[in-house]
Amino acid sequence: MQNENIIQLIENLKGRKSYEEKKASKLGFSSLYNYFEDKILKEKQMIEDKKKELDEIKKNNDLKNKENKSCSCC
């Protein structure tokens, strides 16, 4: 099953298609579709990793703020 977004992305390359094909073959991908599929997966994974890091930072900041308060009213 092929992803329509990837197919549409490949169709819209126009002049860059040969460049992307060379890049994909240089990186060891058997087709341009596989190259873009991997590229999109990596981008999604990078976004998820950044979200996790931000969540951890927010949790740490919340803990620090709670520890610094001296009274229960604040």
Short mmCIF file of N, CA, C and O in Angstrom, two decimals:
data_model
loop_
_atom_site.label_atom_id
_atom_site.label_comp_id
_atom_site.label_asym_id
_atom_site.label_seq_id
_atom_site.Cartn_x
_atom_site.Cartn_y
_atom_site.Cartn_z
N MET A 1 0.85 -1.18 0.00
CA MET A 1 0.00 0.00 0.00
C MET A 1 0.89 1.24 0.00
O MET A 1 1.75 1.40 0.84
N GLN A 2 0.66 2.08 -0.97
CA GLN A 2 1.49 3.26 -1.10
C GLN A 2 0.76 4.48 -0.54
O GLN A 2 -0.45 4.61 -0.68
N ASN A 3 1.54 5.35 0.04
CA ASN A 3 1.01 6.56 0.63
C ASN A 3 0.81 7.60 -0.48
O ASN A 3 1.73 7.92 -1.24
N GLU A 4 -0.39 8.15 -0.57
CA GLU A 4 -0.71 9.13 -1.60
C GLU A 4 0.11 10.41 -1.46
O GLU A 4 0.45 11.05 -2.45
N ASN A 5 0.43 10.79 -0.21
CA ASN A 5 1.22 12.00 0.00
C ASN A 5 2.61 11.87 -0.61
O ASN A 5 3.12 12.82 -1.21
N ILE A 6 3.21 10.71 -0.47
CA ILE A 6 4.55 10.49 -1.02
C ILE A 6 4.50 10.49 -2.54
O ILE A 6 5.35 11.09 -3.20
N ILE A 7 3.49 9.84 -3.10
CA ILE A 7 3.35 9.80 -4.56
C ILE A 7 3.16 11.21 -5.11
O ILE A 7 3.77 11.60 -6.10
N GLN A 8 2.34 12.00 -4.44
CA GLN A 8 2.10 13.37 -4.88
C GLN A 8 3.38 14.21 -4.75
O GLN A 8 3.68 15.04 -5.59
N LEU A 9 4.13 13.98 -3.69
CA LEU A 9 5.38 14.70 -3.49
C LEU A 9 6.36 14.39 -4.61
O LEU A 9 7.01 15.30 -5.14
N ILE A 10 6.45 13.13 -5.00
CA ILE A 10 7.35 12.73 -6.09
C ILE A 10 6.90 13.35 -7.41
O ILE A 10 7.73 13.82 -8.20
N GLU A 11 5.60 13.38 -7.66
CA GLU A 11 5.07 13.97 -8.90
C GLU A 11 5.36 15.47 -8.97
O GLU A 11 5.55 16.01 -10.06
N ASN A 12 5.40 16.14 -7.84
CA ASN A 12 5.60 17.59 -7.82
C ASN A 12 7.07 18.00 -7.83
O ASN A 12 7.37 19.19 -7.77
N LEU A 13 7.99 17.07 -7.90
CA LEU A 13 9.41 17.41 -7.88
C LEU A 13 9.85 18.13 -9.15
O LEU A 13 10.72 18.99 -9.09
N LYS A 14 9.33 17.75 -10.27
CA LYS A 14 9.64 18.33 -11.58
C LYS A 14 11.14 18.32 -11.84
O LYS A 14 11.73 17.27 -12.03
N GLY A 15 11.81 19.45 -11.82
CA GLY A 15 13.23 19.55 -12.15
C GLY A 15 14.16 18.95 -11.11
O GLY A 15 15.29 18.60 -11.42
N ARG A 16 13.70 18.79 -9.90
CA ARG A 16 14.54 18.25 -8.83
C ARG A 16 14.48 16.73 -8.77
O ARG A 16 15.17 16.11 -7.97
N LYS A 17 13.67 16.12 -9.62
CA LYS A 17 13.48 14.67 -9.55
C LYS A 17 14.79 13.92 -9.80
O LYS A 17 15.12 12.98 -9.08
N SER A 18 15.54 14.32 -10.79
CA SER A 18 16.81 13.63 -11.08
C SER A 18 17.79 13.80 -9.93
O SER A 18 18.52 12.86 -9.58
N TYR A 19 17.81 14.98 -9.33
CA TYR A 19 18.69 15.23 -8.18
C TYR A 19 18.32 14.31 -7.01
O TYR A 19 19.18 13.69 -6.40
N GLU A 20 17.04 14.22 -6.71
CA GLU A 20 16.57 13.39 -5.61
C GLU A 20 16.80 11.91 -5.89
O GLU A 20 17.12 11.14 -4.99
N GLU A 21 16.66 11.48 -7.16
CA GLU A 21 16.94 10.09 -7.52
C GLU A 21 18.41 9.75 -7.31
O GLU A 21 18.74 8.68 -6.79
N LYS A 22 19.30 10.65 -7.68
CA LYS A 22 20.73 10.43 -7.47
C LYS A 22 21.05 10.35 -5.98
O LYS A 22 21.82 9.51 -5.54
N LYS A 23 20.45 11.25 -5.22
CA LYS A 23 20.67 11.27 -3.78
C LYS A 23 20.16 9.98 -3.13
O LYS A 23 20.82 9.41 -2.26
N ALA A 24 19.00 9.51 -3.56
CA ALA A 24 18.42 8.28 -3.01
C ALA A 24 19.30 7.08 -3.34
O ALA A 24 19.56 6.24 -2.47
N SER A 25 19.78 7.00 -4.57
CA SER A 25 20.63 5.86 -4.94
C SER A 25 21.96 5.93 -4.22
O SER A 25 22.52 4.90 -3.83
N LYS A 26 22.47 7.12 -4.01
CA LYS A 26 23.73 7.30 -3.29
C LYS A 26 23.61 6.85 -1.83
O LYS A 26 24.55 6.30 -1.26
N LEU A 27 22.43 7.06 -1.24
CA LEU A 27 22.19 6.65 0.14
C LEU A 27 21.76 5.19 0.26
O LEU A 27 21.54 4.70 1.36
N GLY A 28 21.61 4.50 -0.87
CA GLY A 28 21.34 3.08 -0.85
C GLY A 28 19.87 2.69 -0.92
O GLY A 28 19.54 1.54 -0.62
N PHE A 29 19.01 3.58 -1.31
CA PHE A 29 17.60 3.26 -1.43
C PHE A 29 17.31 2.71 -2.82
O PHE A 29 17.88 3.17 -3.81
N SER A 30 16.43 1.70 -2.88
CA SER A 30 16.13 1.06 -4.16
C SER A 30 15.22 1.90 -5.04
O SER A 30 15.20 1.74 -6.25
N SER A 31 14.44 2.79 -4.42
CA SER A 31 13.54 3.63 -5.21
C SER A 31 13.38 4.99 -4.55
O SER A 31 13.70 5.18 -3.38
N LEU A 32 12.88 5.91 -5.33
CA LEU A 32 12.64 7.25 -4.83
C LEU A 32 11.53 7.24 -3.79
O LEU A 32 11.58 7.98 -2.81
N TYR A 33 10.56 6.34 -3.95
CA TYR A 33 9.47 6.21 -2.99
C TYR A 33 10.01 5.80 -1.62
O TYR A 33 9.64 6.39 -0.60
N ASN A 34 10.89 4.81 -1.58
CA ASN A 34 11.47 4.35 -0.32
C ASN A 34 12.28 5.46 0.36
O ASN A 34 12.27 5.59 1.58
N TYR A 35 12.97 6.25 -0.44
CA TYR A 35 13.77 7.36 0.09
C TYR A 35 12.86 8.38 0.78
O TYR A 35 13.14 8.80 1.92
N PHE A 36 11.79 8.78 0.12
CA PHE A 36 10.89 9.78 0.72
C PHE A 36 10.13 9.22 1.91
O PHE A 36 9.86 9.93 2.87
N GLU A 37 9.80 7.93 1.86
CA GLU A 37 9.12 7.30 2.99
C GLU A 37 10.02 7.34 4.23
O GLU A 37 9.58 7.72 5.31
N ASP A 38 11.28 7.01 4.05
CA ASP A 38 12.24 7.05 5.15
C ASP A 38 12.45 8.48 5.65
O ASP A 38 12.52 8.73 6.86
N LYS A 39 12.52 9.40 4.72
CA LYS A 39 12.72 10.81 5.07
C LYS A 39 11.57 11.35 5.92
O LYS A 39 11.79 12.02 6.93
N ILE A 40 10.35 11.00 5.56
CA ILE A 40 9.18 11.46 6.31
C ILE A 40 9.12 10.81 7.69
O ILE A 40 8.80 11.46 8.68
N LEU A 41 9.45 9.52 7.76
CA LEU A 41 9.47 8.83 9.05
C LEU A 41 10.49 9.46 10.00
O LEU A 41 10.22 9.63 11.19
N LYS A 42 11.65 9.81 9.47
CA LYS A 42 12.67 10.44 10.30
C LYS A 42 12.22 11.81 10.81
O LYS A 42 12.48 12.18 11.95
N GLU A 43 11.54 12.57 9.96
CA GLU A 43 11.04 13.88 10.37
C GLU A 43 10.00 13.74 11.48
O GLU A 43 10.02 14.50 12.45
N LYS A 44 9.10 12.78 11.34
CA LYS A 44 8.08 12.55 12.37
C LYS A 44 8.72 12.14 13.68
O LYS A 44 8.32 12.60 14.76
N GLN A 45 9.72 11.28 13.60
CA GLN A 45 10.39 10.82 14.80
C GLN A 45 11.14 11.97 15.48
O GLN A 45 11.13 12.08 16.71
N MET A 46 11.74 12.85 14.70
CA MET A 46 12.46 13.98 15.26
C MET A 46 11.48 14.93 15.97
O MET A 46 11.78 15.44 17.06
N ILE A 47 10.32 15.13 15.40
CA ILE A 47 9.31 15.99 16.02
C ILE A 47 8.83 15.38 17.34
O ILE A 47 8.69 16.09 18.34
N GLU A 48 8.60 14.07 17.35
CA GLU A 48 8.18 13.41 18.58
C GLU A 48 9.25 13.51 19.66
O GLU A 48 8.94 13.72 20.83
N ASP A 49 10.51 13.36 19.28
CA ASP A 49 11.61 13.47 20.24
C ASP A 49 11.67 14.87 20.84
O ASP A 49 11.89 15.03 22.04
N LYS A 50 11.47 15.88 20.03
CA LYS A 50 11.48 17.25 20.53
C LYS A 50 10.33 17.49 21.50
O LYS A 50 10.49 18.17 22.51
N LYS A 51 9.16 16.92 21.19
CA LYS A 51 8.01 17.07 22.08
C LYS A 51 8.29 16.41 23.43
O LYS A 51 7.96 16.96 24.47
N LYS A 52 8.92 15.24 23.40
CA LYS A 52 9.26 14.55 24.64
C LYS A 52 10.24 15.37 25.47
O LYS A 52 10.11 15.48 26.68
N GLU A 53 11.23 15.94 24.82
CA GLU A 53 12.21 16.77 25.52
C GLU A 53 11.53 17.98 26.17
O GLU A 53 11.83 18.34 27.31
N LEU A 54 10.62 18.62 25.44
CA LEU A 54 9.92 19.78 25.97
C LEU A 54 9.05 19.40 27.16
O LEU A 54 8.98 20.13 28.14
N ASP A 55 8.40 18.24 27.08
CA ASP A 55 7.58 17.77 28.20
C ASP A 55 8.43 17.52 29.44
O ASP A 55 8.04 17.88 30.55
N GLU A 56 9.61 16.93 29.25
CA GLU A 56 10.51 16.68 30.38
C GLU A 56 10.98 17.99 31.01
O GLU A 56 11.05 18.12 32.22
N ILE A 57 11.29 18.95 30.17
CA ILE A 57 11.75 20.25 30.67
C ILE A 57 10.63 20.93 31.46
O ILE A 57 10.87 21.49 32.53
N LYS A 58 9.41 20.86 30.94
CA LYS A 58 8.27 21.46 31.65
C LYS A 58 8.04 20.79 33.00
O LYS A 58 7.78 21.46 34.00
N LYS A 59 8.15 19.47 33.03
CA LYS A 59 7.98 18.75 34.29
C LYS A 59 9.05 19.15 35.29
O LYS A 59 8.76 19.37 36.47
N ASN A 60 10.29 19.25 34.84
CA ASN A 60 11.38 19.65 35.72
C ASN A 60 11.17 21.07 36.25
O ASN A 60 11.43 21.34 37.42
N ASN A 61 10.72 21.96 35.40
CA ASN A 61 10.47 23.33 35.82
C ASN A 61 9.33 23.40 36.83
O ASN A 61 9.39 24.16 37.79
N ASP A 62 8.30 22.60 36.62
CA ASP A 62 7.18 22.57 37.57
C ASP A 62 7.64 22.06 38.93
O ASP A 62 7.25 22.60 39.97
N LEU A 63 8.47 21.03 38.93
CA LEU A 63 8.98 20.50 40.19
C LEU A 63 9.84 21.53 40.92
O LEU A 63 9.75 21.67 42.13
N LYS A 64 10.67 22.24 40.19
CA LYS A 64 11.52 23.26 40.80
C LYS A 64 10.68 24.39 41.38
O LYS A 64 10.96 24.90 42.46
N ASN A 65 9.63 24.78 40.66
CA ASN A 65 8.76 25.84 41.15
C ASN A 65 8.03 25.42 42.41
O ASN A 65 7.84 26.22 43.33
N LYS A 66 7.61 24.19 42.49
CA LYS A 66 6.92 23.70 43.68
C LYS A 66 7.86 23.63 44.87
O LYS A 66 7.46 23.91 46.00
N GLU A 67 9.10 23.27 44.64
CA GLU A 67 10.07 23.16 45.72
C GLU A 67 10.45 24.52 46.28
O GLU A 67 10.72 24.68 47.45
N ASN A 68 10.46 25.55 45.44
CA ASN A 68 10.88 26.88 45.85
C ASN A 68 9.82 27.62 46.65
O ASN A 68 10.13 28.60 47.34
N LYS A 69 8.59 27.20 46.62
CA LYS A 69 7.52 27.89 47.34
C LYS A 69 7.62 27.57 48.81
O LYS A 69 7.78 26.44 49.23
N SER A 70 7.51 28.60 49.61
CA SER A 70 7.68 28.41 51.06
C SER A 70 6.35 28.29 51.82
O SER A 70 6.32 27.76 52.90
N CYS A 71 5.29 28.77 51.22
CA CYS A 71 3.99 28.66 51.90
C CYS A 71 3.00 27.95 51.00
O CYS A 71 3.18 27.84 49.80
N SER A 72 1.91 27.52 51.57
CA SER A 72 0.93 26.77 50.79
C SER A 72 -0.02 27.66 50.01
O SER A 72 -0.77 27.18 49.18
N CYS A 73 0.00 28.95 50.24
CA CYS A 73 -0.92 29.84 49.56
C CYS A 73 -0.43 30.23 48.16
O CYS A 73 -1.20 30.70 47.35
N CYS A 74 0.82 30.06 47.89
CA CYS A 74 1.39 30.48 46.60
C CYS A 74 1.46 29.37 45.60
O CYS A 74 1.95 28.35 45.77
#
